[in-house]
PDB file of C-alpha atoms in Angstrom:
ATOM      1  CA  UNK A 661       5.672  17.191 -22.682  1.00  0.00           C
ATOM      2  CA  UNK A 662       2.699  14.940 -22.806  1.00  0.00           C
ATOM      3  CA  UNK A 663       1.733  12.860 -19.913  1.00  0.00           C
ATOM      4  CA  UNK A 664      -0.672  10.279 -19.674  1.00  0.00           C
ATOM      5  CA  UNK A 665      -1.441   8.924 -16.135  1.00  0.00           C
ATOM      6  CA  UNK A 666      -3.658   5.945 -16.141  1.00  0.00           C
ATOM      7  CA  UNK A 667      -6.047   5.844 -13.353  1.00  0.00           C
ATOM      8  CA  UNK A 668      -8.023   3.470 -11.457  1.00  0.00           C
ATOM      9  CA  UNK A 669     -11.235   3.697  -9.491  1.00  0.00           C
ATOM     10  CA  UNK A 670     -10.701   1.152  -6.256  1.00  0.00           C
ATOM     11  CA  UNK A 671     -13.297   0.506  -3.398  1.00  0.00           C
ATOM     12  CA  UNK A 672     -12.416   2.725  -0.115  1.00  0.00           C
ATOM     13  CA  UNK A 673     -10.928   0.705   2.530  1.00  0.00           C
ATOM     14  CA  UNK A 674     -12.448   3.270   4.933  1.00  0.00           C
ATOM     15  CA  UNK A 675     -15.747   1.191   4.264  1.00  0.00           C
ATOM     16  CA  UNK A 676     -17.043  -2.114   5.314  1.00  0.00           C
ATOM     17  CA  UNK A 677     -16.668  -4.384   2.620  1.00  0.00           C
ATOM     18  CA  UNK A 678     -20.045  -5.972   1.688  1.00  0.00           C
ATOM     19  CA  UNK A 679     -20.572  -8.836  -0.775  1.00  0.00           C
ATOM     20  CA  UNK A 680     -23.523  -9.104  -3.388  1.00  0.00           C
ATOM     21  CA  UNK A 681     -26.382 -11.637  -2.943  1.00  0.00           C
ATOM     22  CA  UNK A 682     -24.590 -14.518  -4.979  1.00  0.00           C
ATOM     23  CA  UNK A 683     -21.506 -14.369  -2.415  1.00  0.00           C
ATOM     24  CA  UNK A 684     -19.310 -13.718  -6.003  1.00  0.00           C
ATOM     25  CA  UNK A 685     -18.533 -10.221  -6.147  1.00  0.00           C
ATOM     26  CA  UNK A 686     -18.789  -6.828  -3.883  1.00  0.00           C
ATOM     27  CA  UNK A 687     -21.935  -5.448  -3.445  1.00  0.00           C
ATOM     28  CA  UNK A 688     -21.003  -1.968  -5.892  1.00  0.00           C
ATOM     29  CA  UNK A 689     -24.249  -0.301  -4.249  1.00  0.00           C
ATOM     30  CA  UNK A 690     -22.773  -0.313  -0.745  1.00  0.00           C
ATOM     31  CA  UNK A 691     -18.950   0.809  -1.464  1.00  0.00           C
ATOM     32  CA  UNK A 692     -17.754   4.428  -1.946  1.00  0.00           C
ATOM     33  CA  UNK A 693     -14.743   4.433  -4.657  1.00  0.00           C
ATOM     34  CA  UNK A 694     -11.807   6.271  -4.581  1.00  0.00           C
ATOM     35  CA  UNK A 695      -8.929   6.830  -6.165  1.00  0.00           C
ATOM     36  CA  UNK A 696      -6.443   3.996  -5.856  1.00  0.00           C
ATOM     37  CA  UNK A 697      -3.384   5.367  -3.272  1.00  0.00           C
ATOM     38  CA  UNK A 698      -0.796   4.312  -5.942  1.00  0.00           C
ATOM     39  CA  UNK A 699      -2.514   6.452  -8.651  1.00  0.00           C
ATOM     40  CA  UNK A 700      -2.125   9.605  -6.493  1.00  0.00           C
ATOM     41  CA  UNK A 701       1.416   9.109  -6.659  1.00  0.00           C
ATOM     42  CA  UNK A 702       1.632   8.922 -10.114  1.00  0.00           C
ATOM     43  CA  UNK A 703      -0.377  12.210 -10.533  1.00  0.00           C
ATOM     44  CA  UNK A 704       1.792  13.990  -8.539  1.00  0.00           C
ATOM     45  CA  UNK A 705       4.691  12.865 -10.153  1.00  0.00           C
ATOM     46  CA  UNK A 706       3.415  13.705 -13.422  1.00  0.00           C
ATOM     47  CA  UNK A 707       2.444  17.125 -12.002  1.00  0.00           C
ATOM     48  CA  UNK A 708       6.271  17.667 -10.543  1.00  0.00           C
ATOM     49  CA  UNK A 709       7.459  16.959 -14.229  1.00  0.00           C
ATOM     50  CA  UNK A 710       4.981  19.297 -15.705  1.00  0.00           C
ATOM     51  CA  UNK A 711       6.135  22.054 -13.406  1.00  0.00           C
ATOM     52  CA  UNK A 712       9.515  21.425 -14.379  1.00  0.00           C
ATOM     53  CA  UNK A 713       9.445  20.188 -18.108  1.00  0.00           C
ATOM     54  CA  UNK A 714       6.590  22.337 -18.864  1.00  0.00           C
ATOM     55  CA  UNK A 715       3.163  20.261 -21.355  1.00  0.00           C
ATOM     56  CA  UNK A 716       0.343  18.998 -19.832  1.00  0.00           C
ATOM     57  CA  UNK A 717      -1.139  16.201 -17.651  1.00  0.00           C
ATOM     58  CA  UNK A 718      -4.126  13.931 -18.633  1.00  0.00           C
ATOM     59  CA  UNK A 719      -5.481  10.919 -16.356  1.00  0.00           C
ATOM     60  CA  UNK A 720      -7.686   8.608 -18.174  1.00  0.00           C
ATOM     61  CA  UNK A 721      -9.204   5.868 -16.756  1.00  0.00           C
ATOM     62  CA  UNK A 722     -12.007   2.597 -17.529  1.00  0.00           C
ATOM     63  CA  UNK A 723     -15.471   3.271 -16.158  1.00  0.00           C
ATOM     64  CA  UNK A 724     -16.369   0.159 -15.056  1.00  0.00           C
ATOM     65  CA  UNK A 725     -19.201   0.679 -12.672  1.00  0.00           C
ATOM     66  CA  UNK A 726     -20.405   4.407 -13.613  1.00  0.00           C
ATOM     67  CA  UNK A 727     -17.945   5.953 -10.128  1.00  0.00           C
ATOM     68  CA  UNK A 728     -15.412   7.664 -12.304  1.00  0.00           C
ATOM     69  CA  UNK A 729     -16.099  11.172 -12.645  1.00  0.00           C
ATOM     70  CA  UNK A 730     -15.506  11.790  -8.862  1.00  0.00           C
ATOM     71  CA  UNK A 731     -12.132  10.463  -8.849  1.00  0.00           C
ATOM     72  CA  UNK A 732     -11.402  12.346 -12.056  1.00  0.00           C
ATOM     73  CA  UNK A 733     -12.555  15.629 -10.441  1.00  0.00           C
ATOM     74  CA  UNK A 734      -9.788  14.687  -7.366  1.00  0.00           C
ATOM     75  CA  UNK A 735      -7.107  14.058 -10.040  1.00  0.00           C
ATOM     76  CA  UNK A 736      -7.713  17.543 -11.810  1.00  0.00           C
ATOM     77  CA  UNK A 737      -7.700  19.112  -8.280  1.00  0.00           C
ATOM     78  CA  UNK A 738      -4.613  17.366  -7.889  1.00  0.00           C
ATOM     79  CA  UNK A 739      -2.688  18.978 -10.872  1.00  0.00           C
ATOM     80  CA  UNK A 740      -4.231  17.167 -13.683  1.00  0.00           C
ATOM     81  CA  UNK A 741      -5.181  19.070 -16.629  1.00  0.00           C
ATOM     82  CA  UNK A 742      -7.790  17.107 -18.524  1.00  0.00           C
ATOM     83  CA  UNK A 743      -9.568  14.189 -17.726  1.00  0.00           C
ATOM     84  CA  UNK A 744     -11.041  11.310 -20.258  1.00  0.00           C
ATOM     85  CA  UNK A 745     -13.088   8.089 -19.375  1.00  0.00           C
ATOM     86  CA  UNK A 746     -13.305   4.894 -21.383  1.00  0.00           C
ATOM     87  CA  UNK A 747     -17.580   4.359 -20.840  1.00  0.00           C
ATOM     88  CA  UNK A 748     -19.056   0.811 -22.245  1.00  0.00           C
ATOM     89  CA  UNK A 749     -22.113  -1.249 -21.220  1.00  0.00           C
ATOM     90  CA  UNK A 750     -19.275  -2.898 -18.730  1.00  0.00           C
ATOM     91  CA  UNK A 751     -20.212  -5.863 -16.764  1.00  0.00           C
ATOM     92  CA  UNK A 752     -18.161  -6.231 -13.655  1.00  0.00           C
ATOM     93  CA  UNK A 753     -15.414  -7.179 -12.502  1.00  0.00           C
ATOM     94  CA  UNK A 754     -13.266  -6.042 -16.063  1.00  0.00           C
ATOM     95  CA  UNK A 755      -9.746  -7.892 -15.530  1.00  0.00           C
ATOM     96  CA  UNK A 756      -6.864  -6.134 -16.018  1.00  0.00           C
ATOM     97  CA  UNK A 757      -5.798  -7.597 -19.087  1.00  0.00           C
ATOM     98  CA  UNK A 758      -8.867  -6.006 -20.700  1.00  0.00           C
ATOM     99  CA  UNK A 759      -8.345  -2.901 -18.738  1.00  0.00           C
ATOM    100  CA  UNK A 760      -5.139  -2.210 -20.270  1.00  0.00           C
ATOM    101  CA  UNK A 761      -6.527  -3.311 -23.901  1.00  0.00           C
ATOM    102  CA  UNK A 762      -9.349  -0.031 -23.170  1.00  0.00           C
ATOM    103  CA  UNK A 763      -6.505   1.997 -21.728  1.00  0.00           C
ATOM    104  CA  UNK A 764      -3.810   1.208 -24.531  1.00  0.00           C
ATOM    105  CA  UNK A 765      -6.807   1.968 -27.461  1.00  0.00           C
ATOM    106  CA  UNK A 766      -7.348   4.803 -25.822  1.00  0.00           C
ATOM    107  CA  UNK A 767      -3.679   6.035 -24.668  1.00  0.00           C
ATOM    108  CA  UNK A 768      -2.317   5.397 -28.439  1.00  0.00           C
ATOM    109  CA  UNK A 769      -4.659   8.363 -29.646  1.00  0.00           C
ATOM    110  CA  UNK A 770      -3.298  10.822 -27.006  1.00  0.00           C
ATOM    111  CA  UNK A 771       0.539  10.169 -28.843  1.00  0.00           C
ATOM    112  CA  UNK A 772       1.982  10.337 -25.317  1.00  0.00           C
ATOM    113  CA  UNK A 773       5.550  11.571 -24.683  1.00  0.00           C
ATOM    114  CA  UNK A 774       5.154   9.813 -21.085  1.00  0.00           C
ATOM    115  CA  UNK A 775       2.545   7.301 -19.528  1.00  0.00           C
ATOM    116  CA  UNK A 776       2.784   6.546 -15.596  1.00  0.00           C
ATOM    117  CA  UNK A 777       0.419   4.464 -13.968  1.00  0.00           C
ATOM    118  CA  UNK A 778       0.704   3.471 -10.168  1.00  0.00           C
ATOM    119  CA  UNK A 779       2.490   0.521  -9.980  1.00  0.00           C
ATOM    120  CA  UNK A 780      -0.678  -1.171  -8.734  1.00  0.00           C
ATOM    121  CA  UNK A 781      -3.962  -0.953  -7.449  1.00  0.00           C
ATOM    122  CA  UNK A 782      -5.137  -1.712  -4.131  1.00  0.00           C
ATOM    123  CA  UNK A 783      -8.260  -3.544  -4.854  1.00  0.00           C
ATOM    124  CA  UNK A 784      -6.209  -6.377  -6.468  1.00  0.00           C
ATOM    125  CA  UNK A 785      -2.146  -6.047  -5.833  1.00  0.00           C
ATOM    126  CA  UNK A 786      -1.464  -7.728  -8.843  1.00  0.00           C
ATOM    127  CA  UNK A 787       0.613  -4.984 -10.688  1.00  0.00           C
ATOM    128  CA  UNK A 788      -0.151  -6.041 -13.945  1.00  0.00           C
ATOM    129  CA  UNK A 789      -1.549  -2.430 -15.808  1.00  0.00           C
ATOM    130  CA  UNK A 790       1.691  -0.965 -16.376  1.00  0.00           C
ATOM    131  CA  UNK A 791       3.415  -4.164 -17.806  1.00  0.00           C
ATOM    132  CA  UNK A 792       0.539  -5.213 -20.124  1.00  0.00           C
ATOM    133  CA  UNK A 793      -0.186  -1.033 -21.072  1.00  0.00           C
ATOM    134  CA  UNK A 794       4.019  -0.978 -22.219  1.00  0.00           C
ATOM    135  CA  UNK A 795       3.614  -4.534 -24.237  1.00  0.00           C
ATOM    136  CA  UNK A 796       0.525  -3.305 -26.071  1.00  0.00           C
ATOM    137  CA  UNK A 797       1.765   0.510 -26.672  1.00  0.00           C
ATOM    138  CA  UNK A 798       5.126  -0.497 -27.380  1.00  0.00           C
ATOM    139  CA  UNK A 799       6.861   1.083 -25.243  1.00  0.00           C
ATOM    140  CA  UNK A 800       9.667  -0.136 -22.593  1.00  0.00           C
ATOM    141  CA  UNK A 801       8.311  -0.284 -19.171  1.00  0.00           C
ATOM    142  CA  UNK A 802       9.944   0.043 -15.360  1.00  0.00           C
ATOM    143  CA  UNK A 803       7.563  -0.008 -12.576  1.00  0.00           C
ATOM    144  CA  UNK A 804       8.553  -0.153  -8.339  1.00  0.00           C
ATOM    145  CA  UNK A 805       9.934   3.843  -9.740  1.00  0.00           C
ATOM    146  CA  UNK A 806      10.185   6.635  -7.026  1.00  0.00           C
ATOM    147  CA  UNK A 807      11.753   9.298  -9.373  1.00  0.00           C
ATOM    148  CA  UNK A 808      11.131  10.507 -12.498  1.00  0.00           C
ATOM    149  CA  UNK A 809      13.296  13.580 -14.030  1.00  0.00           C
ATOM    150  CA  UNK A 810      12.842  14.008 -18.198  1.00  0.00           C
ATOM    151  CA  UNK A 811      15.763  16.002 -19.944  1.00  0.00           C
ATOM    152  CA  UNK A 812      14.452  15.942 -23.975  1.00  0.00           C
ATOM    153  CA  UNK A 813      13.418  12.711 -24.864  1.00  0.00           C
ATOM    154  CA  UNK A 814      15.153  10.700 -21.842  1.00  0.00           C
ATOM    155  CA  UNK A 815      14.175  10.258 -18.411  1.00  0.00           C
ATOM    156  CA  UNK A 816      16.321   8.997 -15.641  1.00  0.00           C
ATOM    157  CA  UNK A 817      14.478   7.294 -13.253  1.00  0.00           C
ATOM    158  CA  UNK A 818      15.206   5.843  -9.940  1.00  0.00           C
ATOM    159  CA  UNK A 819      13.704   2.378  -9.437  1.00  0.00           C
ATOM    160  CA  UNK A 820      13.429   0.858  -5.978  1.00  0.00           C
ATOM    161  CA  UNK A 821      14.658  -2.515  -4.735  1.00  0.00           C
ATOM    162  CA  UNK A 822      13.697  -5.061  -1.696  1.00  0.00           C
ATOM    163  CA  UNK A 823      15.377  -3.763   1.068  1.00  0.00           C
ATOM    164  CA  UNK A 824      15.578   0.288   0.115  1.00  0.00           C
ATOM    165  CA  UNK A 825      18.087  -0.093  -2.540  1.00  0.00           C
ATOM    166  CA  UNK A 826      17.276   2.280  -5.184  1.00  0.00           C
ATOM    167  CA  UNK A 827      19.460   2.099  -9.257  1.00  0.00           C
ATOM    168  CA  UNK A 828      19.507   4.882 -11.415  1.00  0.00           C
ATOM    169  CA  UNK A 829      18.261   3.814 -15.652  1.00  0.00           C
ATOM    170  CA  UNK A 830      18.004   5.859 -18.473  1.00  0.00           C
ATOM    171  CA  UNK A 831      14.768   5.001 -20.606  1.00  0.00           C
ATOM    172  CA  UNK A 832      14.486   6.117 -23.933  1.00  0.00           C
ATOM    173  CA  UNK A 833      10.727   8.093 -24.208  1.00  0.00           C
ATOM    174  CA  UNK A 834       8.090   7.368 -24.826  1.00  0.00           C
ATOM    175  CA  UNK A 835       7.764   5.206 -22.154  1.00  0.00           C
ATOM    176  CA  UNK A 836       5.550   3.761 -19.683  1.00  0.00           C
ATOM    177  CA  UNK A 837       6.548   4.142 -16.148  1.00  0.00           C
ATOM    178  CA  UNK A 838       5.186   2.140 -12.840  1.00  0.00           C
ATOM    179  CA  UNK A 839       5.230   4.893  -9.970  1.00  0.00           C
ATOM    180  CA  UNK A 840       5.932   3.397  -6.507  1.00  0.00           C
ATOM    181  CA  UNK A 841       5.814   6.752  -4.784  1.00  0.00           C
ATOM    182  CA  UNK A 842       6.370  10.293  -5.843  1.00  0.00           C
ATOM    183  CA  UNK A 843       9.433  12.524  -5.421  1.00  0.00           C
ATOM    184  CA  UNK A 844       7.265  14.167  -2.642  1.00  0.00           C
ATOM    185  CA  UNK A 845       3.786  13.239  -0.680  1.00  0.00           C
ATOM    186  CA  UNK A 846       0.976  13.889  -3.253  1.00  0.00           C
ATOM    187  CA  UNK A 847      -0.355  17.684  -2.429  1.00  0.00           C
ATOM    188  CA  UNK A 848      -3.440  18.057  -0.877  1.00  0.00           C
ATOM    189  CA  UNK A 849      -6.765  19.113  -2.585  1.00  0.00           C
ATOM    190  CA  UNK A 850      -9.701  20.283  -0.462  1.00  0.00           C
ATOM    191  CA  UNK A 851     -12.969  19.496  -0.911  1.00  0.00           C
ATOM    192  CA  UNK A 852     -13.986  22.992  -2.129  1.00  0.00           C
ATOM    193  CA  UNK A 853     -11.298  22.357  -5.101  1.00  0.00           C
ATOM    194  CA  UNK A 854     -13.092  18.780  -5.800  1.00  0.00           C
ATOM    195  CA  UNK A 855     -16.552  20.456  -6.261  1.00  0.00           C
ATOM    196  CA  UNK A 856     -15.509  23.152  -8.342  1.00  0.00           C
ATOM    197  CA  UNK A 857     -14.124  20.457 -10.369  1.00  0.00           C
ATOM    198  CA  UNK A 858     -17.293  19.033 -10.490  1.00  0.00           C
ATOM    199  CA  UNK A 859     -19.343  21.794 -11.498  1.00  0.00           C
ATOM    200  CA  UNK A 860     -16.577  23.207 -14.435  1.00  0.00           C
ATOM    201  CA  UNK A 861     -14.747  20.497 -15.778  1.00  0.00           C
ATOM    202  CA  UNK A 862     -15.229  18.713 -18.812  1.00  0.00           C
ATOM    203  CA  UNK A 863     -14.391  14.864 -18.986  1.00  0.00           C
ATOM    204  CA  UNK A 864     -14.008  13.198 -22.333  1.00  0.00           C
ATOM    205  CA  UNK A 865     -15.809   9.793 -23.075  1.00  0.00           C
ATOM    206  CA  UNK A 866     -14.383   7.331 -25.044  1.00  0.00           C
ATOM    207  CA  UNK A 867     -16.110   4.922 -26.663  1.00  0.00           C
ATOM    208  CA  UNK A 868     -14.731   1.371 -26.010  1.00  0.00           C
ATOM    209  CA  UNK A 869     -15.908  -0.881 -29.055  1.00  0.00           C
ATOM    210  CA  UNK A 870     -18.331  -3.482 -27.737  1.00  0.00           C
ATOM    211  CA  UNK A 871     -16.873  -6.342 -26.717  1.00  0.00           C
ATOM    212  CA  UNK A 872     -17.566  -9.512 -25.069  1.00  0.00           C
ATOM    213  CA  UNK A 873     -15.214  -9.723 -22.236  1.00  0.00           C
ATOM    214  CA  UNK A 874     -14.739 -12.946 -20.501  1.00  0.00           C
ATOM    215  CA  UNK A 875     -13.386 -12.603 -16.858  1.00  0.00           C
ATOM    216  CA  UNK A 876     -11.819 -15.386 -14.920  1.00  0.00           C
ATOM    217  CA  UNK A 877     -15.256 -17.512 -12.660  1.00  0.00           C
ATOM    218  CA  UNK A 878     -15.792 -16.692  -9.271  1.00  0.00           C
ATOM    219  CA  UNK A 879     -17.039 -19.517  -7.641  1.00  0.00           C
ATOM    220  CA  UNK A 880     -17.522 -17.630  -4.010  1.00  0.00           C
ATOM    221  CA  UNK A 881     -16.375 -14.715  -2.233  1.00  0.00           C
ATOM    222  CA  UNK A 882     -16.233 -14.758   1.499  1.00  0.00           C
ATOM    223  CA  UNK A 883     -15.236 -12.067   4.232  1.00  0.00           C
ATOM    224  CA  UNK A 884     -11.909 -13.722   6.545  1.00  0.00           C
ATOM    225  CA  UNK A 885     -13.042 -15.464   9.885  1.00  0.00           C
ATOM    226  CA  UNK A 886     -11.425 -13.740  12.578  1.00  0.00           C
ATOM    227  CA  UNK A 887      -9.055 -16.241  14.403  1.00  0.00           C
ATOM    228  CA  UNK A 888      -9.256 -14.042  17.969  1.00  0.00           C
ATOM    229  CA  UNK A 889     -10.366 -10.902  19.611  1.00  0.00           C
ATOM    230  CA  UNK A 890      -8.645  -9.101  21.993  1.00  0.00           C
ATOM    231  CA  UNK A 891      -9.990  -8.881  25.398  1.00  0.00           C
ATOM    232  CA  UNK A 892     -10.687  -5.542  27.242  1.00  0.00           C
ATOM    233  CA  UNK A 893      -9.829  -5.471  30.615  1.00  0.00           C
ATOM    234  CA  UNK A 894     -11.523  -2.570  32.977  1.00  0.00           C
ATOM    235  CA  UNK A 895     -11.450  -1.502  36.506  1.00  0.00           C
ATOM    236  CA  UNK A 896      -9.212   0.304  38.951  1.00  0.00           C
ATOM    237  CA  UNK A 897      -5.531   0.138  38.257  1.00  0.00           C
ATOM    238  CA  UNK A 898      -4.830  -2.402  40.905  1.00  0.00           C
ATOM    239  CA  UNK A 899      -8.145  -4.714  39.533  1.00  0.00           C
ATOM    240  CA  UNK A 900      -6.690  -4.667  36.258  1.00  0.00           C
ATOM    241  CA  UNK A 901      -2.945  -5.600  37.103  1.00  0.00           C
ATOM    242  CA  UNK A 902      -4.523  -8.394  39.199  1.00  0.00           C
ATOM    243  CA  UNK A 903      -6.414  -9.494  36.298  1.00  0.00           C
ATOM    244  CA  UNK A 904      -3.147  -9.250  33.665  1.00  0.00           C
ATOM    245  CA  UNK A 905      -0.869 -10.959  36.632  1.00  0.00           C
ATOM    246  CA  UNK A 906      -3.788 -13.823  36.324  1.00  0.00           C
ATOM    247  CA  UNK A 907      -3.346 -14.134  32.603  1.00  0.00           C
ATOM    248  CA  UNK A 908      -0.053 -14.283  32.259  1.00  0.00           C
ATOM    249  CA  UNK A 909       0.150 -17.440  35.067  1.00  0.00           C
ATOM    250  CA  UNK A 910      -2.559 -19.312  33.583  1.00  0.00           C
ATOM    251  CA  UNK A 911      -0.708 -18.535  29.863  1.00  0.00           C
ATOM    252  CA  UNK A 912       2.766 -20.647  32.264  1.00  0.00           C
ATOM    253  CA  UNK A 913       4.337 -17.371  31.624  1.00  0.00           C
ATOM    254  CA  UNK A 914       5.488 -16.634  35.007  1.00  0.00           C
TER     255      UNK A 914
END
């Protein structure tokens, strides 16, 4: 079995989100990248067919700002087996629809039996990789998936609805798959397992022809205003149930 997992590198929402001089893009100096949450779920699940089905794992993934190789090194210490990146003189932002144009070039020379991709990225929540990848590979294509067992060359999947209803579809491989959330959390890799990573695996580069990609304008950026604070209230116990008994009557609530 050969699995493809499509990857994406997404700014960490751990970090204060900083915008570049022009006010039309992030500030790529001042953000740490990760892998995107809905990614790890797809490596997993790729890893729990592996250890069932048997074949290997690859995660591949477009280099836009030179960040990859750190969140390739998580996904091999996350069950991955081999690791490619799609390098280009990239000028960012990259939209998706020329994302999954790298990703499907690059994909279609692997001759996947599988390809699962999270079923969408945090940095943009637009869900639009998997769909476009499927279209352009050829393949059929379910995404919102939270199941994935392969017997031969079907997989029955279990898809999730609004509201926690789940359905049951056979797909016909190969196939692409939008992964939701794995059969089981993602496992855990340490740090010590990232480094070695670093220091012993080999990561493919691909490539990409040089193209001239034309992203939607960004006319300005700006961080939300914050409607309200909340207001700290200190003291002894009986100062500070004075105080909240004083808020609440000037609110007319009592």
């Amino acid at each position: 079995m050969n699995i493809v997992v499509a990857i994406k590198h997404v700014p960490s929402l751990a970090d204060e989100l900083e915008l570049n001089d022009e006010g039309v893009n992030l500030d790529y100096d001042m953000v740490d990248f990760v892998l995107s949450e809905w990614d790890e779920q797809a490596i997993e699940q790729a890893a729990l067919i592996k250890e069932a089905s048997g074949g290997a794992v690859t995660v591949v993934g477009v280099d836009v700002i030179e960040e990859l190789d750190n969140v390739l090194h998580t996904a091999l210490a996350k069950g991955a087996d081999k690791a490619a990146k799609i390098v280009a003189d990239f000028e960012p932002p990259v939209e998706s629809r020329d994302q999954a144009q790298l990703l499907a070039e690059a994909i279609r020379e692997m001759s996947p039996d599988l390809v699962l991709t999270g079923v969408q990225a945090i940095d943009d929540l637009n869900g639009q990789i998997g769909p476009m990848l499927a279209a352009l590979l050829d393949m059929p294509y379910v995404g919102v998936v939270v199941n994935v067992e392969v017997s031969g060359d079907t997989a029955v999947i279990t898809k999730e609805y609004a509201g926690g209803i789940t359905a049951e579809y056979e797909v016909t491989l190969p196939a692409v798959i939008g992964i939701q959330a794995a059969s089981q959390p993602p496992r855990y890799a340490p740090v010590s397992k990232i480094r070695q990573m670093a220091k012993t695996a080999e990561i493919e580069e691909i490539e990409a022809e040089e193209e001239e990609f034309e992203p939607a304008p960004i006319n300005k950026m700006a961080k939300p205003v914050a409607a309200g604070h909340a207001e700290m209230i200190e003291g002894e116990p009986e100062e500070v149930a004075a105080k909240i008994l004083g808020i609440i009557r000037e609110k007319g609530l009592l």
